[in-house]
Coordinates of C-alpha atoms in Angstrom, one line a residue:
Chain G
M113 CA 28.5 88.3 25.7
P114 CA 25.0 89.6 26.8
H115 CA 25.0 92.5 29.2
F116 CA 23.9 92.2 32.8
L117 CA 21.0 94.7 32.3
D118 CA 19.8 95.4 28.8
I119 CA 17.2 98.0 28.2
S120 CA 16.4 97.8 24.5
K121 CA 14.1 99.9 22.3
V122 CA 11.9 100.8 25.2
G123 CA 9.0 103.1 24.4
I124 CA 5.8 103.9 26.3
T125 CA 2.5 105.6 25.4
F126 CA 0.1 106.0 28.2
K127 CA -3.0 106.9 26.2
P128 CA -3.7 105.6 22.7
G129 CA -3.3 108.5 20.2
A130 CA -1.3 110.7 22.7
P131 CA 2.4 111.3 22.0
A132 CA 4.8 108.7 23.4
V133 CA 6.4 109.5 26.7
L134 CA 9.5 107.6 26.0
V135 CA 10.8 106.4 22.6
D136 CA 13.6 104.1 21.7
V137 CA 15.5 104.0 25.0
N138 CA 18.6 101.8 24.7
L139 CA 20.9 101.2 27.6
T140 CA 23.2 98.4 28.7
V141 CA 24.6 98.2 32.2
N142 CA 27.4 96.0 33.5
R143 CA 27.4 94.1 36.8
G144 CA 28.4 96.3 39.7
E145 CA 28.0 99.5 37.7
Y146 CA 26.5 102.7 39.3
I147 CA 24.3 104.5 36.7
A148 CA 22.6 107.8 37.3
I149 CA 19.7 108.9 35.1
I150 CA 19.3 112.7 35.0
G151 CA 16.9 115.0 33.2
H152 CA 14.3 117.7 33.8
S153 CA 11.0 117.1 35.4
G154 CA 8.6 115.3 33.1
C155 CA 11.2 113.7 31.0
G156 CA 10.0 110.2 31.9
K157 CA 13.0 109.2 33.9
S158 CA 10.8 107.8 36.7
T159 CA 8.7 106.0 34.1
L160 CA 11.9 104.4 32.8
L161 CA 12.8 103.2 36.3
N162 CA 9.3 101.8 36.8
I163 CA 9.6 99.9 33.6
V164 CA 12.9 98.3 34.8
A165 CA 11.2 97.6 38.1
G166 CA 8.3 96.0 36.3
L167 CA 5.7 98.3 37.9
T168 CA 4.9 99.8 34.5
T169 CA 4.8 97.8 31.3
A170 CA 6.6 99.2 28.2
T171 CA 4.5 99.7 25.1
T172 CA 7.5 98.7 22.9
G173 CA 10.8 97.1 23.5
G174 CA 11.8 95.2 26.6
V175 CA 14.2 94.8 29.5
L176 CA 16.5 91.9 30.1
L177 CA 18.1 91.4 33.5
D178 CA 20.8 88.7 33.8
G179 CA 19.4 86.9 30.7
R180 CA 15.7 87.0 32.0
E181 CA 13.0 89.2 30.6
V182 CA 11.4 91.6 33.0
D183 CA 7.6 91.1 33.0
S184 CA 6.5 91.8 36.6
P185 CA 7.9 93.5 39.7
G186 CA 10.2 91.4 41.9
P187 CA 12.7 91.5 44.7
D188 CA 15.6 91.1 42.2
R189 CA 14.9 94.7 41.3
A190 CA 14.3 96.3 44.7
V191 CA 13.1 99.9 44.6
V192 CA 13.9 102.7 47.0
F193 CA 10.9 105.0 46.5
Q194 CA 11.3 108.8 46.7
N195 CA 8.7 109.0 49.4
H196 CA 10.3 106.1 51.3
S197 CA 7.0 104.1 51.2
L198 CA 7.5 102.5 54.6
L199 CA 4.4 101.0 56.2
P200 CA 3.6 103.3 59.1
W201 CA 2.0 100.7 61.3
L202 CA 5.2 98.6 61.4
T203 CA 8.5 99.5 63.2
C204 CA 11.6 100.0 61.1
R205 CA 12.7 96.5 61.9
E206 CA 9.3 95.0 61.0
N207 CA 9.3 96.9 57.7
I208 CA 12.5 95.2 56.7
R209 CA 11.4 91.9 58.3
L210 CA 8.2 91.9 56.1
A211 CA 10.3 92.0 53.0
V212 CA 12.9 89.5 54.2
D213 CA 10.2 87.0 55.3
Q214 CA 8.5 87.3 52.0
V215 CA 11.6 87.1 49.8
F216 CA 13.6 84.3 51.5
D217 CA 10.8 81.8 51.5
G218 CA 12.6 79.2 49.4
K219 CA 10.7 80.1 46.2
Q220 CA 12.0 83.6 45.4
A221 CA 15.3 83.1 47.1
P222 CA 16.9 80.3 49.1
R223 CA 15.0 79.7 52.3
K224 CA 16.5 81.2 55.5
S225 CA 15.5 79.9 58.9
R226 CA 13.8 82.2 61.4
A227 CA 17.0 83.0 63.2
E228 CA 18.9 83.6 60.0
R229 CA 16.2 86.0 58.8
A230 CA 16.3 87.9 62.1
E231 CA 20.0 88.1 61.9
W232 CA 19.9 89.3 58.3
V233 CA 17.5 92.1 59.2
D234 CA 19.8 93.2 62.0
E235 CA 22.7 93.1 59.6
N236 CA 21.0 95.4 57.1
L237 CA 19.9 97.7 59.9
E238 CA 23.6 97.9 60.9
L239 CA 24.6 98.5 57.3
V240 CA 22.6 101.8 57.2
R241 CA 23.5 102.5 60.9
M242 CA 19.9 102.4 62.1
S243 CA 20.2 99.6 64.7
A244 CA 19.6 102.1 67.5
H245 CA 16.3 103.2 66.0
A246 CA 15.1 99.8 64.8
D247 CA 12.1 99.6 67.0
K248 CA 10.7 103.1 66.3
R249 CA 7.9 103.6 63.9
P250 CA 8.4 105.6 60.7
A251 CA 6.5 108.6 62.2
E252 CA 9.0 108.8 65.0
I253 CA 12.2 109.2 62.8
S254 CA 13.5 111.9 60.5
G255 CA 13.2 111.9 56.7
G256 CA 16.8 110.9 56.2
M257 CA 16.4 108.0 58.6
K258 CA 13.2 106.8 56.8
Q259 CA 15.2 106.8 53.5
R260 CA 18.0 104.8 55.2
I261 CA 15.4 102.2 56.3
G262 CA 14.0 102.2 52.7
I263 CA 17.5 101.5 51.4
A264 CA 18.1 98.8 54.0
R265 CA 14.8 97.2 53.1
A266 CA 15.8 97.2 49.4
L267 CA 19.3 95.9 50.1
A268 CA 17.9 93.1 52.3
M269 CA 16.2 91.6 49.3
Q270 CA 19.7 91.0 47.8
P271 CA 18.6 92.5 44.5
K272 CA 20.5 92.0 41.2
V273 CA 19.9 95.7 40.6
L274 CA 19.0 98.3 43.1
L275 CA 16.6 101.0 41.7
L276 CA 16.8 104.4 43.5
D277 CA 14.0 106.8 42.5
E278 CA 15.3 110.2 43.6
P279 CA 16.1 108.7 47.0
F280 CA 17.5 112.0 48.4
G281 CA 15.2 114.4 46.6
A282 CA 13.1 115.3 49.7
L283 CA 16.0 115.8 52.1
D284 CA 17.9 118.9 53.2
A285 CA 21.4 119.4 51.8
L286 CA 23.4 118.2 54.8
T287 CA 21.3 115.0 55.3
R288 CA 21.6 114.4 51.6
A289 CA 25.4 114.6 51.6
H290 CA 25.5 112.3 54.6
L291 CA 23.3 109.7 52.9
Q292 CA 25.2 110.0 49.6
D293 CA 28.4 109.1 51.4
Q294 CA 26.7 106.2 53.1
V295 CA 25.4 104.9 49.8
M296 CA 28.8 105.2 48.2
E297 CA 30.4 103.3 51.1
I298 CA 27.8 100.5 50.8
H299 CA 28.3 100.3 47.0
H300 CA 32.0 100.0 47.6
R301 CA 31.5 97.2 50.1
L302 CA 28.7 95.2 48.3
G303 CA 29.5 96.1 44.7
M304 CA 25.8 96.0 43.8
T305 CA 24.5 97.3 40.4
V306 CA 22.6 100.5 40.9
L307 CA 20.2 102.6 38.7
M308 CA 19.5 105.9 40.3
I309 CA 17.1 108.7 39.2
T310 CA 18.2 112.2 40.1
H311 CA 17.9 115.8 39.1
D312 CA 21.0 116.8 41.1
V313 CA 24.1 117.2 38.9
D314 CA 26.6 117.0 41.7
E315 CA 25.0 113.9 43.1
A316 CA 25.1 112.2 39.7
V317 CA 28.8 113.0 39.2
L318 CA 29.8 112.1 42.7
L319 CA 28.1 108.7 42.9
S320 CA 28.0 107.2 39.4
D321 CA 30.2 105.5 36.9
R322 CA 28.1 106.7 34.0
I323 CA 25.5 109.5 33.7
V324 CA 22.6 108.9 31.4
M325 CA 21.1 112.3 30.3
M326 CA 17.5 112.3 29.1
T327 CA 16.1 114.8 26.6
N328 CA 12.8 116.6 27.4
G329 CA 9.5 114.9 26.9
P330 CA 7.2 114.1 25.2
M331 CA 9.1 111.6 23.0
A332 CA 12.0 111.7 25.5
T333 CA 14.9 109.4 25.0
I334 CA 18.6 109.2 26.0
G335 CA 20.4 112.2 24.7
E336 CA 23.9 111.5 25.8
I337 CA 25.9 109.2 28.2
A338 CA 28.8 110.6 30.1
T339 CA 31.5 108.4 31.7
V340 CA 32.7 109.7 35.1
D341 CA 36.4 108.9 35.2
L342 CA 37.1 109.1 38.9
P343 CA 38.8 106.5 41.1
R344 CA 36.9 105.0 44.0
P345 CA 36.5 105.5 46.9
R346 CA 35.6 109.0 46.2
D347 CA 35.8 111.9 48.7
R348 CA 33.5 114.8 48.1
L349 CA 36.0 117.4 49.5
A350 CA 38.9 116.1 47.4
L351 CA 36.8 116.1 44.3
V352 CA 35.9 119.8 44.4
E353 CA 39.2 120.7 42.6
N354 CA 39.5 117.5 40.5
T355 CA 39.7 118.3 36.8
N356 CA 37.8 115.2 35.8
F357 CA 35.1 115.9 38.3
I358 CA 34.7 119.5 37.0
A359 CA 34.8 118.3 33.4
A360 CA 32.0 115.7 34.0
R361 CA 30.0 118.3 35.9
Q362 CA 30.3 120.8 33.1
K363 CA 29.3 118.3 30.5
V364 CA 26.1 117.5 32.3
M365 CA 25.3 121.1 33.1
E366 CA 25.8 122.1 29.5
F367 CA 23.5 119.3 28.4
L368 CA 20.8 120.2 30.9
Y369 CA 20.9 124.0 30.7
A370 CA 22.3 124.9 27.3
R371 CA 21.1 122.3 24.9
H372 CA 18.1 120.8 26.6
R373 CA 16.6 123.5 28.7
N374 CA 13.5 122.7 30.7
P375 CA 10.6 123.7 28.4
A376 CA 8.7 125.0 31.4
Q377 CA 11.5 127.3 32.4
A378 CA 12.3 128.4 28.9
A379 CA 8.8 129.7 28.3
Chain S
M912 CA 26.3 106.6 69.3
S913 CA 26.8 104.3 72.2
A914 CA 29.7 106.4 73.5
T915 CA 27.4 109.5 73.8
V916 CA 24.8 107.4 75.6
Q917 CA 27.4 106.2 78.1
Q918 CA 28.7 109.6 78.6
A919 CA 25.2 110.9 79.4
R920 CA 24.8 108.1 81.9
T921 CA 27.9 108.9 83.8
T922 CA 27.6 112.6 83.9
M923 CA 24.0 112.9 84.8
P924 CA 23.1 111.8 88.3
P925 CA 19.8 109.9 88.6
K926 CA 17.0 112.5 89.1
L927 CA 14.8 112.0 92.1
P928 CA 12.0 114.5 92.5
N929 CA 12.3 116.1 95.9
P930 CA 9.1 116.3 98.0
V931 CA 8.6 120.0 97.5
S932 CA 8.6 119.9 93.7
L933 CA 6.4 116.8 93.8
L934 CA 3.9 118.8 95.8
T935 CA 4.1 121.7 93.4
I936 CA 3.5 119.3 90.5
V937 CA 0.4 117.8 92.2
G938 CA -0.8 121.3 92.9
Q939 CA -0.3 122.4 89.3
R940 CA -2.1 119.3 88.0
A941 CA -5.1 119.9 90.3
W942 CA -5.2 123.6 89.3
T943 CA -5.2 122.7 85.6
A944 CA -7.9 120.1 86.1
L945 CA -10.0 122.6 87.9
R946 CA -9.5 125.2 85.3
N947 CA -10.5 122.8 82.6
A948 CA -13.6 121.5 84.4
A949 CA -14.7 124.9 85.8
P950 CA -16.7 126.0 82.7
L951 CA -18.6 122.8 82.6
L952 CA -19.4 122.9 86.3
V953 CA -20.6 126.5 86.0
M954 CA -22.7 125.6 83.0
L955 CA -24.3 122.7 84.9
V956 CA -25.2 125.0 87.8
I957 CA -26.8 127.5 85.4
I958 CA -28.8 124.8 83.7
F959 CA -30.1 123.3 86.9
A960 CA -30.9 126.7 88.2
V961 CA -32.9 127.8 85.1
W962 CA -34.6 124.4 85.1
Q963 CA -35.5 124.7 88.8
I964 CA -37.0 128.2 88.2
A965 CA -38.8 127.3 85.0
A966 CA -40.3 124.0 86.2
G967 CA -40.7 125.1 89.8
G968 CA -44.2 126.6 89.4
A969 CA -47.3 124.8 90.7
K970 CA -48.8 124.3 87.2
S971 CA -45.6 123.0 85.6
S972 CA -46.1 119.7 83.8
L973 CA -42.4 118.7 84.2
P974 CA -40.7 118.3 87.6
P975 CA -37.8 120.6 88.7
P976 CA -34.5 119.0 89.8
S977 CA -35.5 119.3 93.5
T978 CA -38.6 117.1 92.9
I979 CA -36.6 114.6 90.8
W980 CA -34.2 114.2 93.7
K981 CA -37.1 113.8 96.1
Q982 CA -38.9 111.2 94.0
S983 CA -36.0 109.3 92.4
H984 CA -33.0 109.5 94.6
D985 CA -33.3 105.8 95.2
L986 CA -32.6 105.3 91.5
I987 CA -29.6 107.6 91.5
L988 CA -28.1 106.2 94.7
H989 CA -28.8 102.5 94.3
P990 CA -28.4 101.6 90.6
F991 CA -28.1 97.8 91.3
Y992 CA -31.0 97.0 93.6
D993 CA -33.1 94.0 92.6
H994 CA -36.6 93.6 94.0
G995 CA -37.5 90.7 91.7
G996 CA -39.4 90.8 88.5
L997 CA -38.9 94.0 86.5
D998 CA -38.3 96.2 89.6
K999 CA -34.6 96.5 89.3
G1000 CA -32.1 99.3 89.6
L1001 CA -31.1 101.4 86.5
G1002 CA -27.7 99.8 86.5
L1003 CA -29.2 96.3 85.9
H1004 CA -31.5 97.7 83.2
L1005 CA -28.5 99.3 81.5
I1006 CA -26.5 96.1 81.7
A1007 CA -29.3 94.2 80.0
S1008 CA -29.4 96.8 77.2
L1009 CA -25.6 96.7 76.9
K1010 CA -25.6 92.9 76.6
R1011 CA -28.0 93.2 73.6
V1012 CA -25.9 95.9 72.1
A1013 CA -22.7 93.9 72.7
V1014 CA -24.1 90.8 70.9
G1015 CA -25.7 92.7 68.0
F1016 CA -22.9 95.1 67.5
S1017 CA -20.2 92.3 67.6
L1018 CA -22.1 90.4 64.9
A1019 CA -22.5 93.6 62.9
A1020 CA -18.7 94.4 63.2
V1021 CA -17.6 91.0 62.0
A1022 CA -20.1 90.7 59.2
G1023 CA -19.7 94.4 58.3
V1024 CA -15.9 94.2 58.0
L1025 CA -16.1 90.9 55.9
L1026 CA -18.8 92.3 53.6
G1027 CA -16.9 95.6 53.3
M1028 CA -13.7 93.9 52.3
L1029 CA -15.6 91.9 49.7
V1030 CA -17.3 95.0 48.3
G1031 CA -14.0 97.0 48.5
T1032 CA -12.0 94.4 46.6
S1033 CA -14.3 93.0 44.0
M1034 CA -15.8 95.2 41.4
V1035 CA -18.4 92.6 40.6
A1036 CA -19.4 92.4 44.3
M1037 CA -19.6 96.2 44.5
R1038 CA -21.9 96.5 41.5
G1039 CA -24.1 93.7 42.8
L1040 CA -24.2 94.6 46.5
D1041 CA -23.6 98.3 46.8
P1042 CA -27.0 99.5 45.4
I1043 CA -28.7 97.1 47.8
F1044 CA -26.7 98.4 50.8
Q1045 CA -27.5 102.0 49.8
V1046 CA -31.2 101.3 49.8
L1047 CA -31.4 99.1 52.9
R1048 CA -29.3 101.5 55.1
T1049 CA -31.9 104.2 54.8
V1050 CA -34.6 102.0 56.4
P1051 CA -35.1 103.3 60.0
P1052 CA -34.0 100.8 62.6
L1053 CA -37.5 100.4 64.2
A1054 CA -39.0 99.6 60.8
W1055 CA -37.1 96.3 61.0
L1056 CA -38.6 95.3 64.4
P1057 CA -42.0 93.9 63.3
L1058 CA -40.3 91.9 60.6
S1059 CA -37.7 90.5 63.0
L1060 CA -40.4 89.7 65.6
A1061 CA -42.3 87.8 62.9
A1062 CA -39.1 85.9 61.9
F1063 CA -37.7 85.1 65.4
R1064 CA -41.0 85.0 67.3
E1065 CA -39.1 86.1 70.4
A1066 CA -38.1 89.5 71.9
Q1067 CA -34.4 88.9 72.6
P1068 CA -33.2 87.8 69.2
S1069 CA -35.4 90.4 67.6
A1070 CA -33.8 93.2 69.5
I1071 CA -30.4 91.9 68.7
F1072 CA -31.3 91.7 65.1
V1073 CA -32.4 95.3 65.1
I1074 CA -29.0 96.4 66.6
F1075 CA -27.2 94.3 64.0
I1076 CA -29.1 95.7 61.0
T1077 CA -28.6 99.2 62.3
A1078 CA -24.9 99.1 63.0
I1079 CA -23.8 97.1 60.0
W1080 CA -24.2 99.7 57.2
P1081 CA -21.6 102.2 58.3
V1082 CA -19.2 99.4 59.0
I1083 CA -19.6 97.9 55.6
I1084 CA -19.4 101.3 53.8
N1085 CA -16.4 102.6 55.7
T1086 CA -14.5 99.3 55.4
A1087 CA -15.1 99.2 51.6
V1088 CA -13.8 102.8 51.3
G1089 CA -10.7 101.9 53.3
V1090 CA -10.0 98.8 51.3
R1091 CA -10.4 100.7 48.1
N1092 CA -8.1 103.5 49.2
V1093 CA -4.9 101.6 50.0
P1094 CA -2.2 104.0 48.9
Q1095 CA -0.4 103.2 45.7
D1096 CA 2.9 103.4 47.6
Y1097 CA 2.0 100.4 49.8
R1098 CA 0.7 98.5 46.8
N1099 CA 4.0 99.1 45.0
V1100 CA 5.9 97.8 48.0
A1101 CA 3.7 94.7 48.0
R1102 CA 4.2 94.1 44.3
V1103 CA 8.0 94.4 44.6
I1104 CA 8.2 91.8 47.4
R1105 CA 5.5 89.7 45.6
L1106 CA 3.1 89.8 48.5
R1107 CA -0.2 88.5 47.2
G1108 CA -3.6 86.9 48.1
P1109 CA -4.5 86.5 51.7
A1110 CA -1.0 87.6 53.0
Y1111 CA -1.3 90.8 51.0
F1112 CA -4.8 91.3 52.5
A1113 CA -3.7 90.6 56.1
K1114 CA -0.4 92.5 56.0
I1115 CA -1.2 95.5 53.8
V1116 CA -4.9 96.0 53.2
L1117 CA -6.3 95.5 56.7
P1118 CA -3.8 97.7 58.6
S1119 CA -4.1 100.4 55.9
A1120 CA -7.9 100.3 56.1
A1121 CA -8.0 100.1 59.9
P1122 CA -8.6 103.8 60.5
Y1123 CA -11.6 103.7 58.1
I1124 CA -12.9 100.5 59.8
F1125 CA -12.9 102.1 63.2
T1126 CA -14.7 105.2 61.9
G1127 CA -17.4 102.8 60.7
L1128 CA -17.5 101.0 64.1
R1129 CA -17.8 104.3 65.9
I1130 CA -20.7 105.4 63.9
G1131 CA -22.2 101.9 64.3
I1132 CA -22.0 101.8 68.1
G1133 CA -23.7 105.2 68.3
L1134 CA -26.5 104.1 66.1
S1135 CA -26.8 100.8 68.1
W1136 CA -27.4 102.7 71.3
L1137 CA -30.0 104.9 69.6
A1138 CA -31.8 101.9 68.3
I1139 CA -31.8 99.7 71.4
V1140 CA -33.7 102.2 73.6
A1141 CA -36.4 102.6 71.0
A1142 CA -36.6 98.8 70.3
E1143 CA -36.8 98.0 74.0
M1144 CA -39.8 100.3 74.5
L1145 CA -41.6 98.0 72.1
I1146 CA -40.4 94.6 73.1
G1147 CA -40.6 95.0 76.9
G1148 CA -38.6 92.9 79.4
V1149 CA -35.5 94.1 81.2
G1150 CA -33.7 97.0 79.6
I1151 CA -33.3 100.7 79.8
G1152 CA -35.8 101.4 76.9
F1153 CA -38.4 99.3 78.7
F1154 CA -37.7 101.1 82.0
I1155 CA -38.4 104.5 80.4
W1156 CA -41.6 103.2 78.8
D1157 CA -42.7 101.6 82.1
A1158 CA -42.0 104.8 83.9
W1159 CA -44.1 106.7 81.4
N1160 CA -47.0 104.3 81.9
S1161 CA -46.8 104.9 85.6
S1162 CA -46.4 108.6 85.2
N1163 CA -43.0 108.6 86.8
I1164 CA -41.6 111.6 84.9
S1165 CA -38.7 112.0 87.4
D1166 CA -37.6 108.4 86.7
I1167 CA -37.6 109.1 83.0
I1168 CA -35.4 112.1 83.4
V1169 CA -32.9 110.2 85.5
A1170 CA -32.9 107.4 83.0
L1171 CA -32.3 109.8 80.1
I1172 CA -29.2 111.1 81.8
Y1173 CA -27.9 107.6 82.3
V1174 CA -28.6 106.7 78.7
G1175 CA -26.6 109.8 77.5
V1176 CA -23.7 109.1 79.8
V1177 CA -23.5 105.4 78.8
G1178 CA -23.7 106.3 75.1
F1179 CA -20.9 108.8 75.5
F1180 CA -18.7 106.1 77.1
L1181 CA -19.5 103.6 74.4
D1182 CA -18.4 106.1 71.8
R1183 CA -15.2 106.8 73.7
L1184 CA -14.5 103.1 74.2
V1185 CA -14.6 102.4 70.5
M1186 CA -12.5 105.5 69.8
M1187 CA -9.9 104.4 72.3
A1188 CA -9.8 100.9 70.9
G1189 CA -9.4 102.5 67.4
N1190 CA -6.5 104.7 68.6
F1191 CA -4.8 101.8 70.2
V1192 CA -5.1 99.5 67.2
T1193 CA -4.3 102.1 64.6
R1194 CA -1.5 103.8 66.4
G1195 CA 1.0 105.1 63.9
T1196 CA -1.2 104.4 60.9
S1197 CA -2.1 108.0 60.2
A1198 CA 1.5 109.0 59.7

C-alpha cells in the first residue's frame, strides 16, 4: 500500500558544480502522523520543507502526496512560515479570508458560498482563539498572535499535510509553550498530518510521533529517525519525569551534540 | 476573555471628565501648541525685521514689508475679487493653476502607475522602456513647452501636457521599483494559495507597492507645482505664473512677493495632501 506522503531519493544542488545541499532523502509519512525534522542550522531542513511545499524544485528524486506527484505549490500543502508572512495591509480576518476565498472556489476545493466562507473563516479564528482580535492588523498584535493567525490561515485551506517551518522559533519561551499546547490540541481534534521543522529538542519530543534527525550539510541527509512512544493527549508537566520522554530526548540530544555536532560550533 | 471584559465593565464606572479637568486639558493643549509654534513666530518676526531694515533705505531696489502692505494689501485681504479680464484676485489665479495641475497630474498618476507596473513586471518592457525613461526624465519641463505648443496649438492643453510630462517620471520609476520589490514572503503566500494573474496583481503586488507609488506621486506633485508657475509665465492667461509675470511687466514688485508667498504655501499644502492620502491608503503596510 502506498504511503500518504512519500519523499523518495530527494536531492538538491543549487549551483551546478557546487556540492549538493541534500542527498538521498527518503521518508514516508502516514496519514495523521506528526513528524518533526530537527538538525543544526544549514542542514537543509527548511529546503526539504520547501521541496515538499513545492516552493523549491528538487534536483533529483520526488515527492508523492496521496498518490499525486508534487510539482508546484498548492493549498493541499499549506505552509506556516517562520516569519508568519501575514499581509500587513489586511486584518487578521482578511488574511485568512483571502486564502479561503482563493482555495474554495470550486476548482481547487469544493465551492463554498459567501456565507459558508465567512463562517469557515470565523471557525478557524475560533480554533486558534483569535476571534477577539480578528479585525486588528498584524502590526497591532504580538508575535505569538501573528503565528496563530498564520496557523489558522494554513488550517483554513484544509491541507492534506500541514507544513510548519520553525513556527515558534522567533517566540519567547512562555508564548512558545502556550502555542505548542494549542497546536497539540488542534492536532488531537483534527488529526491532520504535520511536517514540522524545529531546532528545539523538547519541542520535537513533546509534539511529534517521529523525529527525523538530519546530518550536517553540505550533502545532508536523514541520519536517524526516532519514534516517540508517548500516549496522547500529552501533558508537558507530566512528561518531565516520564522515562520514554527522557529516553527520546536523550537520543536526539546525543545525535545532535555528540555524533553530529554543529560544524560552526565545533570549530 | 469575555469574562474579564464584563468584569471590567461592571467594576469601572463610566468616566466623565469634570469641568475643571477639562479646562486644564484645554489649557495644556494651548500651552503645548504655543510652545511648538513659538520658535517659528520668533523667526518670522526676526526675518521681517531684518528685511524691513535692509530694504528700508531710500535707494533700495526691493520693497520692505511695510511698503508691500501699503501697495498690495488688497491682494492679501481680498484673494477672490474679480474685476473682469485678467484683473482677478490671487485666489482665482491660484485656482486656475491648481486646475491645470489637477488635470495634468491626474493623467500622469494614472499613466505613470500603469507604465511603472509594466516596467516593473516585464523584463522585456524594462529593457525596452527604461533607457528611454531615463533619458527623457532629464529633459527640463520648460524645454517641452515649445514642442507641446506646436503640437496642441493652444495654451491650455500645452500647459497640462508640461505638467503631465514633468510629473510622470518619478511615478513610473517608483512604481516599477515597488512592483519589483514585492517581498518573497508575500510571493510565497500567493504561490501556496495559487493566486495568479490579475488577482495576484490586485491583491498582493499593488498593496505591497503602494508606499513606493505614493513616494513617486509626492515627488511628482512637487515637480508639477514647480513647472506650472514657469509654464504659465510663458503661455499667459489666468494663472499664478502669469500673474507674477504680469506684475513684473508693470513693475509691481510688491505683488510679486505676495504671490511668491502664496505659491510656497500652496505647494506645501499640495505636498501634505498627497502625503496624507498616502498615509491613509497605505496604513499598516509599512509593518
